[in-house]
Amino acid sequence: MSKYIVAAAALAAAASGKVFFHEDFANRDAWVDSTTRDDFGKLVISSGDFYGDKAINQGLKTSQDARFYSSSVKLTEPVTNEGKDFVVSLSVKHEQGLDCGGGYIKLLPTFDQKKFNGDSEYFLMFGPDQCGSSRRVHAIINYKGENHLWKKEPRYPDDKLTHVYTLRITPENKYEMYIDQELKESGSLEEDWKLLPAQKIDDPEDKKPADWIDQAEIDDPEDKKPEDWDTEPEQIADPEAKKPEDWDDVEDGEWETPMVPNPKHKGDWRARRIPNPAYKGQWSPKQIANPKYEADDKLYMIRKPIEYVGIDIWQVKSGSIFDNIIIGDNLEEVNAIVDSTWKATKDAEKKAQEATETKDAPAEEAKDEDL
């Protein structure tokens, strides 16, 4: 079935809202590669080594190891979201087994596509990323010219199948993040990103009183050191040691019994600890309103219209396939496309992967035997 027919059927199924952009990678004709360096990796159209449906699962694949990739596409119309939901979704298949690299996209305002690089301004960076043991879904939001990291670090599925990542941002300054259409995280933009200064700060004029007691425990004044506590030495001569029969005092010197820890030695004596009756708790300055804090009921809003989608990543091991990048203002409508693409092919894709692994297994075993 044509990918265009699938997309059209999905759009017809949704009753409201709008899909501003849907990239299904039937080709990559509209994508423009950056020229800011001459050794960028090549992004190619591919369905991968296994798939549920070759046409539907066709996407943009990283094809060279240890490379940066930088390419972007212009939207058919600028996207803003004042007073309405903003939804972005993408699918990524790390067929190679991602070890160090990105699988995210960037949503950008107007810019020169040929000059696309890591410093290019963007509104949102969203998708999976791995570096060492850190495996997380990124959602970095640009607010007033600064990029703000998501405080949460949800992990993405650690396998080689296609997975869908969807972020919904609402006019109530709330958000929801889904993986494979299952809600994984939700909350407040203000609480989960450091977009605004803290509402309260320490009062710089408030000083710790000189008589403040913040020592929680003290030595028990009633606890006394036993009179026989330190009568035993820390080490004693080893009672099991014997002078070797061939020891020559003239040549070897006078034999000395080796020392060993004394099991009767009790160590340094310390009085037992008891709660301090004068303890007032840990002191902290009182909180006052932060003069730099200014509420913003439009944290959710795109300040500069989104006009481009970009892929700007580094990968040590190539093989990731990007597909079905969707931007809309209605979660149900976006999910209708996800239903007709990822959901319609995920079971077949898994069976194809299992068949590929079964087919490859005898070859790997034969290779091991040759070694």
Short mmCIF file of C-alpha atoms in Angstrom, two decimals:
data_model
loop_
_atom_site.label_atom_id
_atom_site.label_comp_id
_atom_site.label_asym_id
_atom_site.label_seq_id
_atom_site.Cartn_x
_atom_site.Cartn_y
_atom_site.Cartn_z
CA MET A 1 0.00 0.00 0.00
CA SER A 2 1.28 3.47 -0.85
CA LYS A 3 2.50 5.51 2.07
CA TYR A 4 0.46 8.44 0.79
CA ILE A 5 -2.74 6.36 0.87
CA VAL A 6 -1.99 5.33 4.45
CA ALA A 7 -1.43 8.94 5.50
CA ALA A 8 -4.61 10.09 3.76
CA ALA A 9 -6.67 7.39 5.46
CA ALA A 10 -5.29 8.43 8.84
CA LEU A 11 -6.15 12.07 8.25
CA ALA A 12 -9.67 11.20 7.18
CA ALA A 13 -10.20 9.23 10.37
CA ALA A 14 -9.57 12.26 12.57
CA ALA A 15 -12.53 14.59 13.05
CA SER A 16 -10.83 17.75 14.31
CA GLY A 17 -7.52 19.52 14.65
CA LYS A 18 -4.83 19.97 12.09
CA VAL A 19 -1.69 18.20 10.99
CA PHE A 20 0.75 20.88 9.88
CA PHE A 21 3.48 18.48 8.80
CA HIS A 22 3.91 14.76 8.19
CA GLU A 23 7.17 13.41 6.81
CA ASP A 24 6.83 9.76 5.79
CA PHE A 25 10.10 9.67 3.80
CA ALA A 26 8.70 8.37 0.56
CA ASN A 27 11.85 10.17 -0.61
CA ARG A 28 14.24 12.76 0.78
CA ASP A 29 14.00 15.26 -2.05
CA ALA A 30 12.95 18.15 0.20
CA TRP A 31 15.74 17.65 2.73
CA VAL A 32 18.73 19.99 2.56
CA ASP A 33 22.08 18.87 3.97
CA SER A 34 24.24 21.29 5.93
CA THR A 35 27.55 22.36 4.43
CA THR A 36 29.14 23.59 7.66
CA ARG A 37 31.62 20.70 7.51
CA ASP A 38 32.77 18.36 4.75
CA ASP A 39 32.64 15.07 6.67
CA PHE A 40 28.96 14.81 7.62
CA GLY A 41 27.55 11.29 7.48
CA LYS A 42 25.21 10.34 4.65
CA LEU A 43 21.48 10.01 5.36
CA VAL A 44 19.82 7.50 3.02
CA ILE A 45 16.30 6.25 2.37
CA SER A 46 15.91 2.72 3.75
CA SER A 47 13.46 0.32 5.39
CA GLY A 48 16.32 -1.44 7.16
CA ASP A 49 17.25 -5.10 7.41
CA PHE A 50 13.80 -6.04 8.72
CA TYR A 51 10.42 -4.35 8.63
CA GLY A 52 6.69 -4.93 8.91
CA ASP A 53 5.88 -3.21 5.62
CA LYS A 54 8.68 -2.07 3.34
CA ALA A 55 6.87 1.05 2.11
CA ILE A 56 5.32 2.17 5.40
CA ASN A 57 8.51 1.53 7.38
CA GLN A 58 10.76 3.34 4.93
CA GLY A 59 12.63 6.18 6.59
CA LEU A 60 15.82 8.23 6.73
CA LYS A 61 18.77 6.13 7.90
CA THR A 62 22.20 7.04 9.24
CA SER A 63 24.65 5.07 7.11
CA GLN A 64 28.22 5.80 8.27
CA ASP A 65 29.82 5.10 11.64
CA ALA A 66 31.42 7.78 13.82
CA ARG A 67 29.88 10.72 11.98
CA PHE A 68 27.90 13.88 12.60
CA TYR A 69 24.67 14.21 10.62
CA SER A 70 22.96 17.49 9.80
CA SER A 71 19.98 17.89 7.49
CA SER A 72 16.69 19.80 7.56
CA VAL A 73 13.40 20.24 5.74
CA LYS A 74 11.20 23.30 5.39
CA LEU A 75 7.57 23.03 6.54
CA THR A 76 4.78 23.85 4.11
CA GLU A 77 3.63 26.57 6.52
CA PRO A 78 4.95 28.18 9.73
CA VAL A 79 3.63 26.62 12.93
CA THR A 80 2.45 28.55 15.99
CA ASN A 81 0.38 27.35 18.94
CA GLU A 82 -1.15 30.30 20.80
CA GLY A 83 -4.27 29.12 22.60
CA LYS A 84 -4.06 25.53 21.36
CA ASP A 85 -2.25 22.26 21.87
CA PHE A 86 1.08 21.56 20.22
CA VAL A 87 1.89 17.94 19.38
CA VAL A 88 5.07 16.52 17.86
CA SER A 89 5.74 12.87 17.16
CA LEU A 90 8.49 10.81 15.52
CA SER A 91 9.42 7.17 15.20
CA VAL A 92 12.99 5.88 15.43
CA LYS A 93 14.37 2.38 14.96
CA HIS A 94 17.89 1.81 16.32
CA GLU A 95 18.45 -1.28 14.22
CA GLN A 96 22.19 -1.23 14.94
CA GLY A 97 21.73 -1.14 18.71
CA LEU A 98 22.47 2.47 19.67
CA ASP A 99 25.54 2.70 21.90
CA CYS A 100 26.49 6.36 21.72
CA GLY A 101 24.53 8.86 19.71
CA GLY A 102 21.30 10.75 19.17
CA GLY A 103 17.93 9.82 17.73
CA TYR A 104 16.19 13.16 18.20
CA ILE A 105 14.91 15.95 15.99
CA LYS A 106 14.95 19.73 16.29
CA LEU A 107 12.13 22.16 15.49
CA LEU A 108 13.56 25.44 14.29
CA PRO A 109 12.51 28.99 13.32
CA THR A 110 13.63 30.46 10.01
CA PHE A 111 17.34 29.99 9.27
CA ASP A 112 19.83 29.13 6.53
CA GLN A 113 19.59 25.37 6.02
CA LYS A 114 23.08 25.16 4.52
CA LYS A 115 24.48 26.60 7.78
CA PHE A 116 22.62 24.19 10.09
CA ASN A 117 24.81 23.12 13.02
CA GLY A 118 24.74 22.44 16.74
CA ASP A 119 24.54 26.15 17.54
CA SER A 120 21.47 26.82 15.38
CA GLU A 121 18.56 28.20 17.40
CA TYR A 122 15.63 25.84 17.93
CA PHE A 123 12.36 25.79 19.86
CA LEU A 124 12.42 22.11 20.79
CA MET A 125 14.84 19.19 20.69
CA PHE A 126 12.96 15.94 21.20
CA GLY A 127 13.75 12.24 21.00
CA PRO A 128 15.98 9.45 22.33
CA ASP A 129 19.66 9.90 23.08
CA GLN A 130 22.39 7.72 24.57
CA CYS A 131 25.87 8.47 25.85
CA GLY A 132 27.57 5.78 27.90
CA SER A 133 25.20 4.49 30.57
CA SER A 134 22.92 7.53 30.17
CA ARG A 135 19.94 6.49 28.03
CA ARG A 136 17.13 9.02 28.02
CA VAL A 137 14.43 10.78 26.06
CA HIS A 138 15.42 14.42 25.58
CA ALA A 139 12.94 17.28 25.58
CA ILE A 140 14.96 20.50 25.55
CA ILE A 141 12.90 23.69 25.31
CA ASN A 142 14.24 27.06 24.22
CA TYR A 143 12.80 29.93 26.24
CA LYS A 144 13.90 33.51 25.66
CA GLY A 145 17.05 32.46 23.86
CA GLU A 146 18.22 29.80 26.34
CA ASN A 147 17.96 26.03 26.02
CA HIS A 148 16.53 24.33 29.09
CA LEU A 149 17.08 20.64 29.84
CA TRP A 150 14.16 18.52 31.03
CA LYS A 151 14.63 17.70 34.71
CA LYS A 152 13.18 14.24 34.16
CA GLU A 153 15.20 11.51 32.45
CA PRO A 154 12.79 8.85 31.16
CA ARG A 155 14.53 5.90 29.54
CA TYR A 156 13.60 4.65 26.12
CA PRO A 157 13.18 0.96 25.10
CA ASP A 158 16.53 -0.78 24.73
CA ASP A 159 15.91 -2.91 21.65
CA LYS A 160 16.20 -2.74 17.85
CA LEU A 161 12.53 -2.20 17.02
CA THR A 162 10.74 0.95 15.92
CA HIS A 163 9.36 3.09 18.75
CA VAL A 164 7.22 6.22 18.65
CA TYR A 165 7.91 9.30 20.79
CA THR A 166 5.15 11.87 21.18
CA LEU A 167 5.10 15.13 23.13
CA ARG A 168 1.98 17.18 23.78
CA ILE A 169 2.21 20.73 25.19
CA THR A 170 -1.01 22.50 26.24
CA PRO A 171 -2.05 26.16 26.78
CA GLU A 172 -2.36 25.34 30.49
CA ASN A 173 1.45 25.07 30.57
CA LYS A 174 1.18 21.32 31.00
CA TYR A 175 2.75 18.52 29.00
CA GLU A 176 2.47 14.79 28.32
CA MET A 177 5.14 12.50 26.88
CA TYR A 178 4.20 9.18 25.30
CA ILE A 179 6.28 6.25 24.11
CA ASP A 180 4.44 3.89 21.77
CA GLN A 181 1.20 5.75 22.62
CA GLU A 182 1.57 4.98 26.34
CA LEU A 183 1.79 7.94 28.73
CA LYS A 184 5.20 7.88 30.40
CA GLU A 185 5.57 11.37 31.87
CA SER A 186 3.38 14.42 32.48
CA GLY A 187 3.45 17.56 34.55
CA SER A 188 4.05 21.30 34.58
CA LEU A 189 6.40 23.16 32.27
CA GLU A 190 7.40 25.52 35.07
CA GLU A 191 8.13 22.74 37.54
CA ASP A 192 9.90 20.29 35.21
CA TRP A 193 12.03 22.78 33.25
CA LYS A 194 14.00 25.64 34.77
CA LEU A 195 12.37 28.17 32.46
CA LEU A 196 11.80 30.80 35.16
CA PRO A 197 13.81 31.89 38.20
CA ALA A 198 12.73 30.44 41.55
CA GLN A 199 9.67 32.11 43.06
CA LYS A 200 11.30 32.17 46.51
CA ILE A 201 14.92 32.78 47.50
CA ASP A 202 16.92 32.95 50.73
CA ASP A 203 16.69 36.31 52.48
CA PRO A 204 20.25 37.73 52.22
CA GLU A 205 19.58 39.85 55.32
CA ASP A 206 18.62 36.91 57.50
CA LYS A 207 21.61 35.74 59.54
CA LYS A 208 22.09 32.69 61.74
CA PRO A 209 21.74 33.64 65.45
CA ALA A 210 24.98 33.35 67.41
CA ASP A 211 23.34 31.08 70.01
CA TRP A 212 21.72 28.75 67.44
CA ILE A 213 22.45 25.12 68.29
CA ASP A 214 22.48 22.87 65.20
CA GLN A 215 24.39 19.91 66.66
CA ALA A 216 21.80 17.12 66.74
CA GLU A 217 23.75 14.78 69.07
CA ILE A 218 26.26 15.16 71.89
CA ASP A 219 28.40 12.87 74.02
CA ASP A 220 26.51 11.42 76.97
CA PRO A 221 27.98 13.21 80.02
CA GLU A 222 26.95 10.22 82.18
CA ASP A 223 28.92 7.74 80.09
CA LYS A 224 32.35 7.13 81.62
CA LYS A 225 35.35 5.31 80.22
CA PRO A 226 35.85 1.94 81.98
CA GLU A 227 38.99 1.81 84.13
CA ASP A 228 40.30 -1.30 82.34
CA TRP A 229 39.57 -0.01 78.84
CA ASP A 230 43.12 0.72 77.64
CA THR A 231 45.11 -1.82 79.68
CA GLU A 232 45.60 -4.09 76.66
CA PRO A 233 48.13 -3.14 73.94
CA GLU A 234 47.01 -2.80 70.32
CA GLN A 235 49.43 -5.55 69.17
CA ILE A 236 50.98 -8.59 70.82
CA ALA A 237 53.60 -11.13 69.88
CA ASP A 238 52.13 -13.90 67.74
CA PRO A 239 51.72 -16.87 70.14
CA GLU A 240 51.70 -19.25 67.16
CA ALA A 241 54.98 -18.01 65.72
CA LYS A 242 58.08 -20.18 66.18
CA LYS A 243 61.69 -19.36 65.46
CA PRO A 244 62.70 -21.16 62.24
CA GLU A 245 65.05 -24.08 62.84
CA ASP A 246 67.52 -22.80 60.27
CA TRP A 247 67.61 -19.27 61.72
CA ASP A 248 71.21 -18.15 62.29
CA ASP A 249 71.42 -15.33 64.85
CA VAL A 250 74.92 -14.45 63.62
CA GLU A 251 73.97 -14.15 59.96
CA ASP A 252 70.29 -13.28 60.26
CA GLY A 253 70.35 -11.25 63.43
CA GLU A 254 68.38 -11.79 66.59
CA TRP A 255 65.02 -13.37 65.76
CA GLU A 256 62.00 -11.35 66.83
CA THR A 257 58.52 -12.73 67.21
CA PRO A 258 56.17 -11.11 64.65
CA MET A 259 53.41 -8.94 66.07
CA VAL A 260 49.68 -9.51 65.46
CA PRO A 261 46.55 -7.54 66.39
CA ASN A 262 45.55 -8.08 70.01
CA PRO A 263 42.02 -9.53 70.14
CA LYS A 264 41.63 -8.07 73.67
CA HIS A 265 42.43 -4.53 72.55
CA LYS A 266 39.21 -2.47 72.49
CA GLY A 267 40.40 0.47 70.43
CA ASP A 268 39.82 4.14 71.15
CA TRP A 269 37.04 4.71 73.65
CA ARG A 270 34.23 7.04 72.70
CA ALA A 271 31.30 8.12 74.79
CA ARG A 272 27.94 7.04 73.46
CA ARG A 273 25.93 9.69 71.64
CA ILE A 274 22.58 11.01 72.83
CA PRO A 275 20.10 13.57 71.42
CA ASN A 276 21.15 17.13 72.18
CA PRO A 277 18.40 18.70 74.36
CA ALA A 278 19.45 22.16 73.14
CA TYR A 279 19.20 21.22 69.45
CA LYS A 280 17.07 23.67 67.46
CA GLY A 281 17.29 21.97 64.07
CA GLN A 282 19.25 22.84 60.95
CA TRP A 283 19.14 26.58 60.45
CA SER A 284 18.17 28.05 57.13
CA PRO A 285 17.41 31.63 56.17
CA LYS A 286 13.80 32.61 55.73
CA GLN A 287 12.39 32.65 52.23
CA ILE A 288 11.35 35.84 50.51
CA ALA A 289 9.81 36.61 47.13
CA ASN A 290 12.40 36.58 44.35
CA PRO A 291 12.44 40.06 42.76
CA LYS A 292 13.68 38.46 39.51
CA TYR A 293 10.71 36.10 39.26
CA GLU A 294 8.04 37.07 36.77
CA ALA A 295 5.14 34.71 36.13
CA ASP A 296 4.44 33.76 32.52
CA ASP A 297 1.13 32.11 31.69
CA LYS A 298 2.35 31.50 28.14
CA LEU A 299 5.39 29.35 28.80
CA TYR A 300 3.95 26.84 26.34
CA MET A 301 3.88 29.27 23.43
CA ILE A 302 6.18 29.12 20.42
CA ARG A 303 7.75 32.60 20.34
CA LYS A 304 9.19 32.34 16.84
CA PRO A 305 7.11 30.32 14.37
CA ILE A 306 8.52 26.88 13.60
CA GLU A 307 9.47 26.68 9.94
CA TYR A 308 11.88 23.74 9.79
CA VAL A 309 12.48 20.24 11.15
CA GLY A 310 16.10 19.19 11.47
CA ILE A 311 18.20 16.15 12.31
CA ASP A 312 21.45 17.24 13.95
CA ILE A 313 23.12 14.29 15.70
CA TRP A 314 26.31 12.35 16.29
CA GLN A 315 26.43 8.55 16.12
CA VAL A 316 29.31 6.19 16.84
CA LYS A 317 27.47 3.24 15.31
CA SER A 318 25.13 4.09 12.44
CA GLY A 319 21.86 2.44 11.46
CA SER A 320 19.08 4.49 13.09
CA ILE A 321 16.00 5.02 10.92
CA PHE A 322 13.83 8.13 11.40
CA ASP A 323 10.26 7.99 10.16
CA ASN A 324 6.82 9.59 10.48
CA ILE A 325 7.76 12.99 11.87
CA ILE A 326 4.42 14.64 12.63
CA ILE A 327 3.50 18.12 13.88
CA GLY A 328 -0.11 18.92 14.76
CA ASP A 329 -2.45 20.54 17.26
CA ASN A 330 -4.54 17.49 18.17
CA LEU A 331 -3.23 14.34 19.85
CA GLU A 332 -5.98 12.12 18.48
CA GLU A 333 -5.26 13.17 14.93
CA VAL A 334 -1.54 12.59 15.33
CA ASN A 335 -2.27 9.19 16.87
CA ALA A 336 -4.49 8.33 13.90
CA ILE A 337 -1.37 8.54 11.71
CA VAL A 338 0.62 6.56 14.27
CA ASP A 339 -2.11 3.90 14.25
CA SER A 340 -1.95 3.50 10.48
CA THR A 341 1.86 3.35 10.38
CA TRP A 342 3.68 2.12 13.49
CA LYS A 343 0.77 0.32 15.15
CA ALA A 344 -0.33 -1.33 11.90
CA THR A 345 3.15 -2.78 11.29
CA LYS A 346 4.77 -3.28 14.70
CA ASP A 347 3.78 -6.93 15.12
CA ALA A 348 4.94 -7.82 11.62
CA GLU A 349 8.18 -5.93 12.25
CA LYS A 350 8.87 -7.94 15.40
CA LYS A 351 8.26 -11.21 13.54
CA ALA A 352 10.59 -10.03 10.77
CA GLN A 353 13.28 -9.24 13.34
CA GLU A 354 12.92 -12.67 14.93
CA ALA A 355 13.14 -14.33 11.52
CA THR A 356 16.27 -12.33 10.68
CA GLU A 357 17.93 -13.27 13.97
CA THR A 358 17.04 -16.95 13.47
CA LYS A 359 18.47 -16.85 9.95
CA ASP A 360 21.69 -15.18 11.14
CA ALA A 361 22.21 -17.50 14.13
CA PRO A 362 23.62 -20.54 12.20
CA ALA A 363 26.08 -18.28 10.36
CA GLU A 364 27.31 -16.82 13.64
CA GLU A 365 27.68 -20.30 15.17
CA ALA A 366 29.67 -21.49 12.13
CA LYS A 367 31.92 -18.45 12.42
CA ASP A 368 32.57 -19.25 16.11
CA GLU A 369 33.43 -22.87 15.25
CA ASP A 370 35.95 -21.71 12.62
CA LEU A 371 37.68 -19.64 15.27
#
